[in-house]
């Protein structure tokens, strides 16, 4: 849970923007221009931009300061002594400094289509929801593989569309426990009050987003915008290019055990059912995920994608 004190920006302005865009920055100088400009050029303009640099060693800070001089929307923060404290502390700082009702995340190597925020705000305007996500298009850098993207993202997007159905909102409190159905921070927008109440000490560093979504969907419903609004960059230095089968299985087991412990120690709906689901052997949810993938593209293509995905072993 974030220890919140009213930030100076909110005090001085009096009227807060509807959206706070949070950009965690770390050594992505070559992508920052595209990222920041995709925010500033949005058709929906009632937002602020909170950039938190996590101790970059490249020219990221210089680039960000130039944009800060050009736009009063941009507010730039660092950790004390420009330390590198990692993504959880970086996002916590950004959320603490934010003043908007909604928080939209954009990672420093990704970008938005120009109507991203307007389409999201349209989607949540007449619904009692605290979360919004949208479809994603990949930006494939030279030398990067899109195997993981193709075997995962289209499948979960179809699943979200099906779960939302004619109801117009998503209840993911159980579904989110087996698999992360929100592929990236950059496609997510969340009510700030929900984030302030989250635990950011994830048991698996690379799955901080999933850890937050499991908490948030116990308290709210969401909406899925079936339009590609986020451009997710795939490159060899990204987290998703660094997986092995052994590490994945180990992390998956640790993650589920940690969630079971968390639900056991805190109040939540249908606690016993959720704990049983999380304490089941990991082959149960993984088999279900495999079957969904096979149903989507066929056994042979999906099996080949899985093998290729974990070929780093």
PDB file of C-alpha atoms in Angstrom:
ATOM      1  CA  UNK A   1       0.000   0.000   0.000  1.00  0.00           C
ATOM      2  CA  UNK A   2       1.350   3.420  -0.957  1.00  0.00           C
ATOM      3  CA  UNK A   3       1.792   5.989   1.806  1.00  0.00           C
ATOM      4  CA  UNK A   4       0.076   8.945   0.139  1.00  0.00           C
ATOM      5  CA  UNK A   5       0.544  12.591   0.918  1.00  0.00           C
ATOM      6  CA  UNK A   6      -1.177  15.174  -1.263  1.00  0.00           C
ATOM      7  CA  UNK A   7       1.401  16.108  -3.889  1.00  0.00           C
ATOM      8  CA  UNK A   8       2.312  19.740  -4.522  1.00  0.00           C
ATOM      9  CA  UNK A   9       1.093  19.680  -8.124  1.00  0.00           C
ATOM     10  CA  UNK A  10      -2.422  18.774  -6.974  1.00  0.00           C
ATOM     11  CA  UNK A  11      -2.376  21.452  -4.283  1.00  0.00           C
ATOM     12  CA  UNK A  12      -1.209  24.149  -6.654  1.00  0.00           C
ATOM     13  CA  UNK A  13      -3.504  23.331  -9.567  1.00  0.00           C
ATOM     14  CA  UNK A  14      -6.700  22.908  -7.604  1.00  0.00           C
ATOM     15  CA  UNK A  15      -8.290  21.005 -10.503  1.00  0.00           C
ATOM     16  CA  UNK A  16      -6.681  17.662 -11.214  1.00  0.00           C
ATOM     17  CA  UNK A  17      -6.509  16.160 -14.728  1.00  0.00           C
ATOM     18  CA  UNK A  18      -8.702  13.180 -15.515  1.00  0.00           C
ATOM     19  CA  UNK A  19      -5.706  10.984 -16.342  1.00  0.00           C
ATOM     20  CA  UNK A  20      -2.175  10.709 -15.020  1.00  0.00           C
ATOM     21  CA  UNK A  21       0.075   8.996 -17.559  1.00  0.00           C
ATOM     22  CA  UNK A  22       2.965   7.247 -15.796  1.00  0.00           C
ATOM     23  CA  UNK A  23       6.112   6.472 -17.773  1.00  0.00           C
ATOM     24  CA  UNK A  24       8.802   4.437 -15.969  1.00  0.00           C
ATOM     25  CA  UNK A  25      12.106   5.196 -17.690  1.00  0.00           C
ATOM     26  CA  UNK A  26      15.328   3.186 -17.627  1.00  0.00           C
ATOM     27  CA  UNK A  27      18.004   3.267 -20.339  1.00  0.00           C
ATOM     28  CA  UNK A  28      15.631   3.490 -23.310  1.00  0.00           C
ATOM     29  CA  UNK A  29      17.013   6.663 -24.884  1.00  0.00           C
ATOM     30  CA  UNK A  30      16.442   5.415 -28.441  1.00  0.00           C
ATOM     31  CA  UNK A  31      12.708   4.926 -27.886  1.00  0.00           C
ATOM     32  CA  UNK A  32      11.818   7.883 -25.663  1.00  0.00           C
ATOM     33  CA  UNK A  33      11.032  10.394 -28.397  1.00  0.00           C
ATOM     34  CA  UNK A  34       8.412   8.152 -30.004  1.00  0.00           C
ATOM     35  CA  UNK A  35       6.958   7.258 -26.595  1.00  0.00           C
ATOM     36  CA  UNK A  36       6.629  10.819 -25.282  1.00  0.00           C
ATOM     37  CA  UNK A  37       5.316  12.242 -28.542  1.00  0.00           C
ATOM     38  CA  UNK A  38       2.669   9.524 -28.766  1.00  0.00           C
ATOM     39  CA  UNK A  39       1.396  10.802 -25.411  1.00  0.00           C
ATOM     40  CA  UNK A  40       1.583  14.521 -26.088  1.00  0.00           C
ATOM     41  CA  UNK A  41      -0.198  14.163 -29.440  1.00  0.00           C
ATOM     42  CA  UNK A  42      -3.251  12.378 -28.026  1.00  0.00           C
ATOM     43  CA  UNK A  43      -6.634  13.635 -29.227  1.00  0.00           C
ATOM     44  CA  UNK A  44      -7.773  13.550 -25.575  1.00  0.00           C
ATOM     45  CA  UNK A  45      -5.733  16.205 -23.775  1.00  0.00           C
ATOM     46  CA  UNK A  46      -6.933  16.264 -20.140  1.00  0.00           C
ATOM     47  CA  UNK A  47      -3.884  14.521 -18.705  1.00  0.00           C
ATOM     48  CA  UNK A  48      -0.554  14.991 -16.996  1.00  0.00           C
ATOM     49  CA  UNK A  49       2.597  12.994 -17.696  1.00  0.00           C
ATOM     50  CA  UNK A  50       4.531  11.635 -14.713  1.00  0.00           C
ATOM     51  CA  UNK A  51       7.927  10.334 -15.841  1.00  0.00           C
ATOM     52  CA  UNK A  52      10.045   8.543 -13.237  1.00  0.00           C
ATOM     53  CA  UNK A  53      13.582   7.773 -14.325  1.00  0.00           C
ATOM     54  CA  UNK A  54      15.023   4.785 -12.468  1.00  0.00           C
ATOM     55  CA  UNK A  55      18.690   5.709 -12.569  1.00  0.00           C
ATOM     56  CA  UNK A  56      19.314   5.631 -16.325  1.00  0.00           C
ATOM     57  CA  UNK A  57      22.972   5.671 -17.376  1.00  0.00           C
ATOM     58  CA  UNK A  58      22.324   6.740 -20.971  1.00  0.00           C
ATOM     59  CA  UNK A  59      21.033  10.111 -22.211  1.00  0.00           C
ATOM     60  CA  UNK A  60      17.433   9.458 -21.126  1.00  0.00           C
ATOM     61  CA  UNK A  61      17.436  12.258 -18.537  1.00  0.00           C
ATOM     62  CA  UNK A  62      18.730  14.789 -21.056  1.00  0.00           C
ATOM     63  CA  UNK A  63      15.987  13.843 -23.530  1.00  0.00           C
ATOM     64  CA  UNK A  64      13.316  13.980 -20.851  1.00  0.00           C
ATOM     65  CA  UNK A  65      14.431  17.391 -19.610  1.00  0.00           C
ATOM     66  CA  UNK A  66      14.167  18.741 -23.163  1.00  0.00           C
ATOM     67  CA  UNK A  67      10.573  17.540 -23.409  1.00  0.00           C
ATOM     68  CA  UNK A  68       9.825  18.912 -19.940  1.00  0.00           C
ATOM     69  CA  UNK A  69      10.882  22.366 -21.147  1.00  0.00           C
ATOM     70  CA  UNK A  70       8.583  22.058 -24.173  1.00  0.00           C
ATOM     71  CA  UNK A  71       5.458  20.855 -22.347  1.00  0.00           C
ATOM     72  CA  UNK A  72       4.025  21.876 -18.983  1.00  0.00           C
ATOM     73  CA  UNK A  73       2.183  18.539 -18.891  1.00  0.00           C
ATOM     74  CA  UNK A  74       5.435  16.671 -18.173  1.00  0.00           C
ATOM     75  CA  UNK A  75       6.667  16.246 -14.609  1.00  0.00           C
ATOM     76  CA  UNK A  76       9.995  14.465 -14.163  1.00  0.00           C
ATOM     77  CA  UNK A  77      11.018  12.596 -11.015  1.00  0.00           C
ATOM     78  CA  UNK A  78      13.930  10.421  -9.905  1.00  0.00           C
ATOM     79  CA  UNK A  79      14.739   8.418  -6.811  1.00  0.00           C
ATOM     80  CA  UNK A  80      17.063  10.023  -4.207  1.00  0.00           C
ATOM     81  CA  UNK A  81      20.585  10.427  -5.619  1.00  0.00           C
ATOM     82  CA  UNK A  82      19.241   9.111  -8.940  1.00  0.00           C
ATOM     83  CA  UNK A  83      19.391   5.543  -7.630  1.00  0.00           C
ATOM     84  CA  UNK A  84      18.184   2.501  -9.567  1.00  0.00           C
ATOM     85  CA  UNK A  85      15.503   1.004  -7.296  1.00  0.00           C
ATOM     86  CA  UNK A  86      13.585  -1.165  -9.752  1.00  0.00           C
ATOM     87  CA  UNK A  87      10.128  -1.054 -11.309  1.00  0.00           C
ATOM     88  CA  UNK A  88       7.975  -1.542  -8.159  1.00  0.00           C
ATOM     89  CA  UNK A  89       9.472   1.477  -6.355  1.00  0.00           C
ATOM     90  CA  UNK A  90       9.472   3.478  -9.604  1.00  0.00           C
ATOM     91  CA  UNK A  91       5.753   2.936 -10.181  1.00  0.00           C
ATOM     92  CA  UNK A  92       4.976   3.626  -6.527  1.00  0.00           C
ATOM     93  CA  UNK A  93       6.718   6.989  -6.797  1.00  0.00           C
ATOM     94  CA  UNK A  94       4.834   7.820  -9.984  1.00  0.00           C
ATOM     95  CA  UNK A  95       1.465   6.915  -8.482  1.00  0.00           C
ATOM     96  CA  UNK A  96       2.204   8.933  -5.349  1.00  0.00           C
ATOM     97  CA  UNK A  97       2.972  12.001  -7.479  1.00  0.00           C
ATOM     98  CA  UNK A  98      -0.053  11.500  -9.737  1.00  0.00           C
ATOM     99  CA  UNK A  99      -3.219  13.544  -9.264  1.00  0.00           C
ATOM    100  CA  UNK A 100      -5.556  12.128 -11.914  1.00  0.00           C
ATOM    101  CA  UNK A 101      -8.618   9.997 -11.233  1.00  0.00           C
ATOM    102  CA  UNK A 102      -7.245   7.434 -13.680  1.00  0.00           C
ATOM    103  CA  UNK A 103      -3.672   6.208 -14.117  1.00  0.00           C
ATOM    104  CA  UNK A 104      -2.572   5.071 -17.576  1.00  0.00           C
ATOM    105  CA  UNK A 105       0.788   3.348 -17.888  1.00  0.00           C
ATOM    106  CA  UNK A 106       3.112   3.573 -20.871  1.00  0.00           C
ATOM    107  CA  UNK A 107       6.462   1.830 -20.761  1.00  0.00           C
ATOM    108  CA  UNK A 108       9.352   3.870 -22.144  1.00  0.00           C
ATOM    109  CA  UNK A 109       9.886   1.600 -25.168  1.00  0.00           C
ATOM    110  CA  UNK A 110       6.223   1.460 -26.229  1.00  0.00           C
ATOM    111  CA  UNK A 111       3.822   3.906 -27.889  1.00  0.00           C
ATOM    112  CA  UNK A 112       0.113   4.690 -28.222  1.00  0.00           C
ATOM    113  CA  UNK A 113      -2.063   5.397 -31.207  1.00  0.00           C
ATOM    114  CA  UNK A 114      -3.271   9.005 -31.125  1.00  0.00           C
ATOM    115  CA  UNK A 115      -6.834   8.087 -30.095  1.00  0.00           C
ATOM    116  CA  UNK A 116      -5.812   5.726 -27.291  1.00  0.00           C
ATOM    117  CA  UNK A 117      -6.927   7.835 -24.323  1.00  0.00           C
ATOM    118  CA  UNK A 118     -10.101   9.087 -26.003  1.00  0.00           C
ATOM    119  CA  UNK A 119     -11.242   5.541 -26.807  1.00  0.00           C
ATOM    120  CA  UNK A 120     -10.496   4.373 -23.287  1.00  0.00           C
ATOM    121  CA  UNK A 121     -12.399   7.266 -21.736  1.00  0.00           C
ATOM    122  CA  UNK A 122     -15.343   6.579 -24.025  1.00  0.00           C
ATOM    123  CA  UNK A 123     -15.332   2.955 -22.887  1.00  0.00           C
ATOM    124  CA  UNK A 124     -15.404   3.743 -19.143  1.00  0.00           C
ATOM    125  CA  UNK A 125     -17.657   6.809 -19.271  1.00  0.00           C
ATOM    126  CA  UNK A 126     -20.967   4.986 -18.780  1.00  0.00           C
ATOM    127  CA  UNK A 127     -19.747   1.967 -16.801  1.00  0.00           C
ATOM    128  CA  UNK A 128     -19.026   1.348 -13.131  1.00  0.00           C
ATOM    129  CA  UNK A 129     -15.528  -0.073 -13.679  1.00  0.00           C
ATOM    130  CA  UNK A 130     -12.068   0.631 -12.309  1.00  0.00           C
ATOM    131  CA  UNK A 131      -9.955  -0.897 -15.076  1.00  0.00           C
ATOM    132  CA  UNK A 132      -9.638  -0.561 -18.849  1.00  0.00           C
ATOM    133  CA  UNK A 133      -7.457  -2.379 -21.366  1.00  0.00           C
ATOM    134  CA  UNK A 134      -7.266  -2.590 -25.156  1.00  0.00           C
ATOM    135  CA  UNK A 135      -5.893  -4.602 -28.066  1.00  0.00           C
ATOM    136  CA  UNK A 136      -2.198  -4.427 -28.916  1.00  0.00           C
ATOM    137  CA  UNK A 137      -0.119  -4.309 -32.082  1.00  0.00           C
ATOM    138  CA  UNK A 138       3.539  -5.391 -31.998  1.00  0.00           C
ATOM    139  CA  UNK A 139       6.507  -3.271 -33.071  1.00  0.00           C
ATOM    140  CA  UNK A 140       9.062  -5.920 -34.018  1.00  0.00           C
ATOM    141  CA  UNK A 141      12.642  -4.701 -33.818  1.00  0.00           C
ATOM    142  CA  UNK A 142      15.317  -6.175 -36.078  1.00  0.00           C
ATOM    143  CA  UNK A 143      16.478  -9.514 -34.660  1.00  0.00           C
ATOM    144  CA  UNK A 144      13.534  -9.850 -32.275  1.00  0.00           C
ATOM    145  CA  UNK A 145      11.148 -12.796 -32.266  1.00  0.00           C
ATOM    146  CA  UNK A 146       7.381 -12.418 -32.245  1.00  0.00           C
ATOM    147  CA  UNK A 147       6.775 -16.096 -31.381  1.00  0.00           C
ATOM    148  CA  UNK A 148       5.720 -15.384 -27.834  1.00  0.00           C
ATOM    149  CA  UNK A 149       3.490 -12.502 -28.904  1.00  0.00           C
ATOM    150  CA  UNK A 150       1.669 -14.541 -31.554  1.00  0.00           C
ATOM    151  CA  UNK A 151       1.155 -17.519 -29.239  1.00  0.00           C
ATOM    152  CA  UNK A 152      -0.231 -15.410 -26.403  1.00  0.00           C
ATOM    153  CA  UNK A 153      -1.611 -11.944 -27.130  1.00  0.00           C
ATOM    154  CA  UNK A 154      -4.264 -12.701 -29.822  1.00  0.00           C
ATOM    155  CA  UNK A 155      -5.513 -15.617 -27.706  1.00  0.00           C
ATOM    156  CA  UNK A 156      -6.018 -13.616 -24.497  1.00  0.00           C
ATOM    157  CA  UNK A 157      -7.571 -10.728 -26.440  1.00  0.00           C
ATOM    158  CA  UNK A 158     -10.187 -13.114 -27.850  1.00  0.00           C
ATOM    159  CA  UNK A 159     -10.717 -14.495 -24.359  1.00  0.00           C
ATOM    160  CA  UNK A 160     -11.313 -11.000 -22.960  1.00  0.00           C
ATOM    161  CA  UNK A 161     -13.762 -10.199 -25.761  1.00  0.00           C
ATOM    162  CA  UNK A 162     -15.652 -13.437 -25.083  1.00  0.00           C
ATOM    163  CA  UNK A 163     -15.729 -12.901 -21.305  1.00  0.00           C
ATOM    164  CA  UNK A 164     -16.987  -9.358 -21.760  1.00  0.00           C
ATOM    165  CA  UNK A 165     -19.719 -10.459 -24.169  1.00  0.00           C
ATOM    166  CA  UNK A 166     -22.907  -8.427 -24.279  1.00  0.00           C
ATOM    167  CA  UNK A 167     -22.592  -7.454 -20.607  1.00  0.00           C
ATOM    168  CA  UNK A 168     -20.037  -4.819 -21.489  1.00  0.00           C
ATOM    169  CA  UNK A 169     -17.755  -5.382 -18.492  1.00  0.00           C
ATOM    170  CA  UNK A 170     -15.218  -7.934 -17.282  1.00  0.00           C
ATOM    171  CA  UNK A 171     -15.264  -9.854 -14.011  1.00  0.00           C
ATOM    172  CA  UNK A 172     -11.763 -11.362 -13.935  1.00  0.00           C
ATOM    173  CA  UNK A 173     -11.390 -12.071 -10.222  1.00  0.00           C
ATOM    174  CA  UNK A 174     -11.009 -15.823 -10.878  1.00  0.00           C
ATOM    175  CA  UNK A 175      -9.686 -15.902 -14.455  1.00  0.00           C
ATOM    176  CA  UNK A 176      -6.747 -13.616 -13.633  1.00  0.00           C
ATOM    177  CA  UNK A 177      -5.394 -16.124 -11.097  1.00  0.00           C
ATOM    178  CA  UNK A 178      -4.415 -18.717 -13.729  1.00  0.00           C
ATOM    179  CA  UNK A 179      -2.919 -16.450 -16.368  1.00  0.00           C
ATOM    180  CA  UNK A 180      -2.119 -12.789 -16.910  1.00  0.00           C
ATOM    181  CA  UNK A 181      -4.851 -11.698 -19.316  1.00  0.00           C
ATOM    182  CA  UNK A 182      -3.522  -8.115 -19.482  1.00  0.00           C
ATOM    183  CA  UNK A 183      -0.295  -8.569 -21.480  1.00  0.00           C
ATOM    184  CA  UNK A 184       1.473  -5.276 -20.718  1.00  0.00           C
ATOM    185  CA  UNK A 185       1.301  -2.195 -18.512  1.00  0.00           C
ATOM    186  CA  UNK A 186       1.086  -0.144 -21.708  1.00  0.00           C
ATOM    187  CA  UNK A 187      -2.447  -1.349 -22.499  1.00  0.00           C
ATOM    188  CA  UNK A 188      -3.804  -0.700 -18.996  1.00  0.00           C
ATOM    189  CA  UNK A 189      -5.636   2.193 -17.342  1.00  0.00           C
ATOM    190  CA  UNK A 190      -6.646   1.908 -13.674  1.00  0.00           C
ATOM    191  CA  UNK A 191      -8.481   4.005 -11.100  1.00  0.00           C
ATOM    192  CA  UNK A 192      -5.761   5.616  -8.998  1.00  0.00           C
ATOM    193  CA  UNK A 193      -7.529   4.851  -5.728  1.00  0.00           C
ATOM    194  CA  UNK A 194      -7.242   1.119  -6.484  1.00  0.00           C
ATOM    195  CA  UNK A 195      -3.506   1.358  -7.145  1.00  0.00           C
ATOM    196  CA  UNK A 196      -2.931   3.254  -3.896  1.00  0.00           C
ATOM    197  CA  UNK A 197      -4.290   0.243  -2.017  1.00  0.00           C
ATOM    198  CA  UNK A 198      -2.072  -2.321  -3.806  1.00  0.00           C
ATOM    199  CA  UNK A 199       0.914  -4.259  -2.529  1.00  0.00           C
ATOM    200  CA  UNK A 200       3.804  -3.745  -4.995  1.00  0.00           C
ATOM    201  CA  UNK A 201       6.159  -6.327  -3.443  1.00  0.00           C
ATOM    202  CA  UNK A 202       5.643  -8.947  -6.130  1.00  0.00           C
ATOM    203  CA  UNK A 203       7.014 -12.468  -5.540  1.00  0.00           C
ATOM    204  CA  UNK A 204       8.274 -12.536  -9.158  1.00  0.00           C
ATOM    205  CA  UNK A 205       9.872  -9.303 -10.381  1.00  0.00           C
ATOM    206  CA  UNK A 206       8.996  -9.833 -14.045  1.00  0.00           C
ATOM    207  CA  UNK A 207       5.315 -10.342 -13.174  1.00  0.00           C
ATOM    208  CA  UNK A 208       4.658  -7.144 -11.242  1.00  0.00           C
ATOM    209  CA  UNK A 209       1.821  -6.234 -13.626  1.00  0.00           C
ATOM    210  CA  UNK A 210       0.086  -9.580 -13.122  1.00  0.00           C
ATOM    211  CA  UNK A 211       0.518  -9.286  -9.337  1.00  0.00           C
ATOM    212  CA  UNK A 212      -1.215  -5.894  -9.376  1.00  0.00           C
ATOM    213  CA  UNK A 213      -4.051  -7.097 -11.632  1.00  0.00           C
ATOM    214  CA  UNK A 214      -4.794 -10.049  -9.337  1.00  0.00           C
ATOM    215  CA  UNK A 215      -5.332  -7.578  -6.502  1.00  0.00           C
ATOM    216  CA  UNK A 216      -7.272  -4.991  -8.492  1.00  0.00           C
ATOM    217  CA  UNK A 217      -9.755  -7.443 -10.015  1.00  0.00           C
ATOM    218  CA  UNK A 218     -10.773  -8.619  -6.544  1.00  0.00           C
ATOM    219  CA  UNK A 219     -12.180  -5.110  -6.022  1.00  0.00           C
ATOM    220  CA  UNK A 220     -13.474  -3.978  -9.403  1.00  0.00           C
ATOM    221  CA  UNK A 221     -14.642  -4.979 -12.838  1.00  0.00           C
ATOM    222  CA  UNK A 222     -13.017  -3.841 -16.056  1.00  0.00           C
ATOM    223  CA  UNK A 223     -13.735  -3.094 -19.682  1.00  0.00           C
ATOM    224  CA  UNK A 224     -11.902  -4.283 -22.802  1.00  0.00           C
ATOM    225  CA  UNK A 225     -11.652  -2.009 -25.856  1.00  0.00           C
ATOM    226  CA  UNK A 226     -11.558  -4.239 -28.928  1.00  0.00           C
ATOM    227  CA  UNK A 227      -9.410  -1.771 -30.902  1.00  0.00           C
ATOM    228  CA  UNK A 228      -5.618  -1.772 -31.292  1.00  0.00           C
ATOM    229  CA  UNK A 229      -4.532   1.323 -29.362  1.00  0.00           C
ATOM    230  CA  UNK A 230      -1.152   0.240 -27.955  1.00  0.00           C
ATOM    231  CA  UNK A 231       2.034  -0.511 -29.876  1.00  0.00           C
ATOM    232  CA  UNK A 232       4.151  -2.942 -27.867  1.00  0.00           C
ATOM    233  CA  UNK A 233       7.811  -3.051 -28.809  1.00  0.00           C
ATOM    234  CA  UNK A 234       9.475  -6.459 -29.071  1.00  0.00           C
ATOM    235  CA  UNK A 235      13.247  -6.346 -28.835  1.00  0.00           C
ATOM    236  CA  UNK A 236      16.021  -8.546 -27.505  1.00  0.00           C
ATOM    237  CA  UNK A 237      16.579  -6.517 -24.321  1.00  0.00           C
ATOM    238  CA  UNK A 238      12.947  -6.704 -23.155  1.00  0.00           C
ATOM    239  CA  UNK A 239      11.843  -8.918 -20.259  1.00  0.00           C
ATOM    240  CA  UNK A 240       9.768 -11.171 -22.499  1.00  0.00           C
ATOM    241  CA  UNK A 241      12.774 -12.239 -24.550  1.00  0.00           C
ATOM    242  CA  UNK A 242      14.474 -13.677 -21.452  1.00  0.00           C
ATOM    243  CA  UNK A 243      12.589 -16.828 -20.441  1.00  0.00           C
ATOM    244  CA  UNK A 244      13.543 -20.463 -20.025  1.00  0.00           C
ATOM    245  CA  UNK A 245      11.109 -23.294 -19.335  1.00  0.00           C
ATOM    246  CA  UNK A 246      12.684 -24.144 -15.978  1.00  0.00           C
ATOM    247  CA  UNK A 247      12.565 -20.529 -14.773  1.00  0.00           C
ATOM    248  CA  UNK A 248       8.998 -20.129 -15.979  1.00  0.00           C
ATOM    249  CA  UNK A 249       7.767 -23.218 -14.104  1.00  0.00           C
ATOM    250  CA  UNK A 250       9.660 -22.222 -10.974  1.00  0.00           C
ATOM    251  CA  UNK A 251       8.308 -18.664 -11.072  1.00  0.00           C
ATOM    252  CA  UNK A 252       4.773 -19.858 -11.806  1.00  0.00           C
ATOM    253  CA  UNK A 253       4.824 -22.116  -8.759  1.00  0.00           C
ATOM    254  CA  UNK A 254       6.242 -19.399  -6.478  1.00  0.00           C
ATOM    255  CA  UNK A 255       3.748 -16.851  -7.788  1.00  0.00           C
ATOM    256  CA  UNK A 256       0.710 -19.056  -7.154  1.00  0.00           C
ATOM    257  CA  UNK A 257       1.864 -20.031  -3.658  1.00  0.00           C
ATOM    258  CA  UNK A 258       2.417 -16.378  -2.776  1.00  0.00           C
ATOM    259  CA  UNK A 259      -1.057 -15.444  -4.004  1.00  0.00           C
ATOM    260  CA  UNK A 260      -2.605 -18.289  -1.996  1.00  0.00           C
ATOM    261  CA  UNK A 261      -0.857 -17.016   1.124  1.00  0.00           C
ATOM    262  CA  UNK A 262      -1.967 -13.446   0.393  1.00  0.00           C
ATOM    263  CA  UNK A 263      -5.608 -14.437  -0.042  1.00  0.00           C
ATOM    264  CA  UNK A 264      -5.462 -16.539   3.114  1.00  0.00           C
ATOM    265  CA  UNK A 265      -4.247 -13.578   5.169  1.00  0.00           C
ATOM    266  CA  UNK A 266      -6.560 -10.908   3.744  1.00  0.00           C
ATOM    267  CA  UNK A 267     -10.331 -10.564   3.290  1.00  0.00           C
ATOM    268  CA  UNK A 268     -11.625 -11.356  -0.198  1.00  0.00           C
ATOM    269  CA  UNK A 269     -14.687 -12.820  -1.893  1.00  0.00           C
ATOM    270  CA  UNK A 270     -14.891 -16.615  -2.164  1.00  0.00           C
ATOM    271  CA  UNK A 271     -11.594 -16.939  -0.309  1.00  0.00           C
ATOM    272  CA  UNK A 272     -11.663 -20.726   0.085  1.00  0.00           C
ATOM    273  CA  UNK A 273     -12.417 -21.315  -3.598  1.00  0.00           C
ATOM    274  CA  UNK A 274      -9.580 -19.032  -4.709  1.00  0.00           C
ATOM    275  CA  UNK A 275      -7.090 -20.674  -2.353  1.00  0.00           C
ATOM    276  CA  UNK A 276      -8.049 -24.148  -3.635  1.00  0.00           C
ATOM    277  CA  UNK A 277      -7.579 -22.912  -7.200  1.00  0.00           C
ATOM    278  CA  UNK A 278      -4.134 -21.513  -6.403  1.00  0.00           C
ATOM    279  CA  UNK A 279      -2.992 -24.558  -4.430  1.00  0.00           C
ATOM    280  CA  UNK A 280      -3.856 -26.993  -7.227  1.00  0.00           C
ATOM    281  CA  UNK A 281      -0.825 -28.583  -8.974  1.00  0.00           C
ATOM    282  CA  UNK A 282       0.527 -26.228 -11.628  1.00  0.00           C
ATOM    283  CA  UNK A 283      -0.126 -28.755 -14.427  1.00  0.00           C
ATOM    284  CA  UNK A 284      -3.872 -28.080 -13.969  1.00  0.00           C
ATOM    285  CA  UNK A 285      -3.906 -24.392 -15.044  1.00  0.00           C
ATOM    286  CA  UNK A 286      -1.046 -24.913 -17.501  1.00  0.00           C
ATOM    287  CA  UNK A 287      -2.925 -27.749 -19.230  1.00  0.00           C
ATOM    288  CA  UNK A 288      -5.954 -25.485 -19.486  1.00  0.00           C
ATOM    289  CA  UNK A 289      -3.809 -22.761 -21.038  1.00  0.00           C
ATOM    290  CA  UNK A 290      -2.283 -25.252 -23.477  1.00  0.00           C
ATOM    291  CA  UNK A 291      -5.732 -26.438 -24.558  1.00  0.00           C
ATOM    292  CA  UNK A 292      -6.879 -22.858 -25.129  1.00  0.00           C
ATOM    293  CA  UNK A 293      -3.833 -22.264 -27.311  1.00  0.00           C
ATOM    294  CA  UNK A 294      -4.428 -25.443 -29.301  1.00  0.00           C
ATOM    295  CA  UNK A 295      -8.081 -24.510 -29.783  1.00  0.00           C
ATOM    296  CA  UNK A 296      -6.988 -21.119 -31.086  1.00  0.00           C
ATOM    297  CA  UNK A 297      -4.413 -22.111 -33.729  1.00  0.00           C
ATOM    298  CA  UNK A 298      -4.228 -25.930 -33.764  1.00  0.00           C
ATOM    299  CA  UNK A 299      -2.026 -28.460 -31.960  1.00  0.00           C
ATOM    300  CA  UNK A 300       1.006 -28.540 -34.241  1.00  0.00           C
ATOM    301  CA  UNK A 301       1.367 -24.740 -34.725  1.00  0.00           C
ATOM    302  CA  UNK A 302       0.875 -24.052 -31.010  1.00  0.00           C
ATOM    303  CA  UNK A 303       3.251 -26.826 -29.923  1.00  0.00           C
ATOM    304  CA  UNK A 304       5.901 -25.474 -32.299  1.00  0.00           C
ATOM    305  CA  UNK A 305       5.460 -21.976 -30.848  1.00  0.00           C
ATOM    306  CA  UNK A 306       5.866 -23.293 -27.289  1.00  0.00           C
ATOM    307  CA  UNK A 307       9.033 -25.179 -28.239  1.00  0.00           C
ATOM    308  CA  UNK A 308      10.433 -22.147 -30.029  1.00  0.00           C
ATOM    309  CA  UNK A 309       9.514 -19.898 -27.113  1.00  0.00           C
ATOM    310  CA  UNK A 310      11.533 -21.936 -24.622  1.00  0.00           C
ATOM    311  CA  UNK A 311      14.325 -22.975 -26.991  1.00  0.00           C
ATOM    312  CA  UNK A 312      16.832 -20.985 -24.894  1.00  0.00           C
ATOM    313  CA  UNK A 313      17.198 -23.925 -22.516  1.00  0.00           C
TER     314      UNK A 313
END
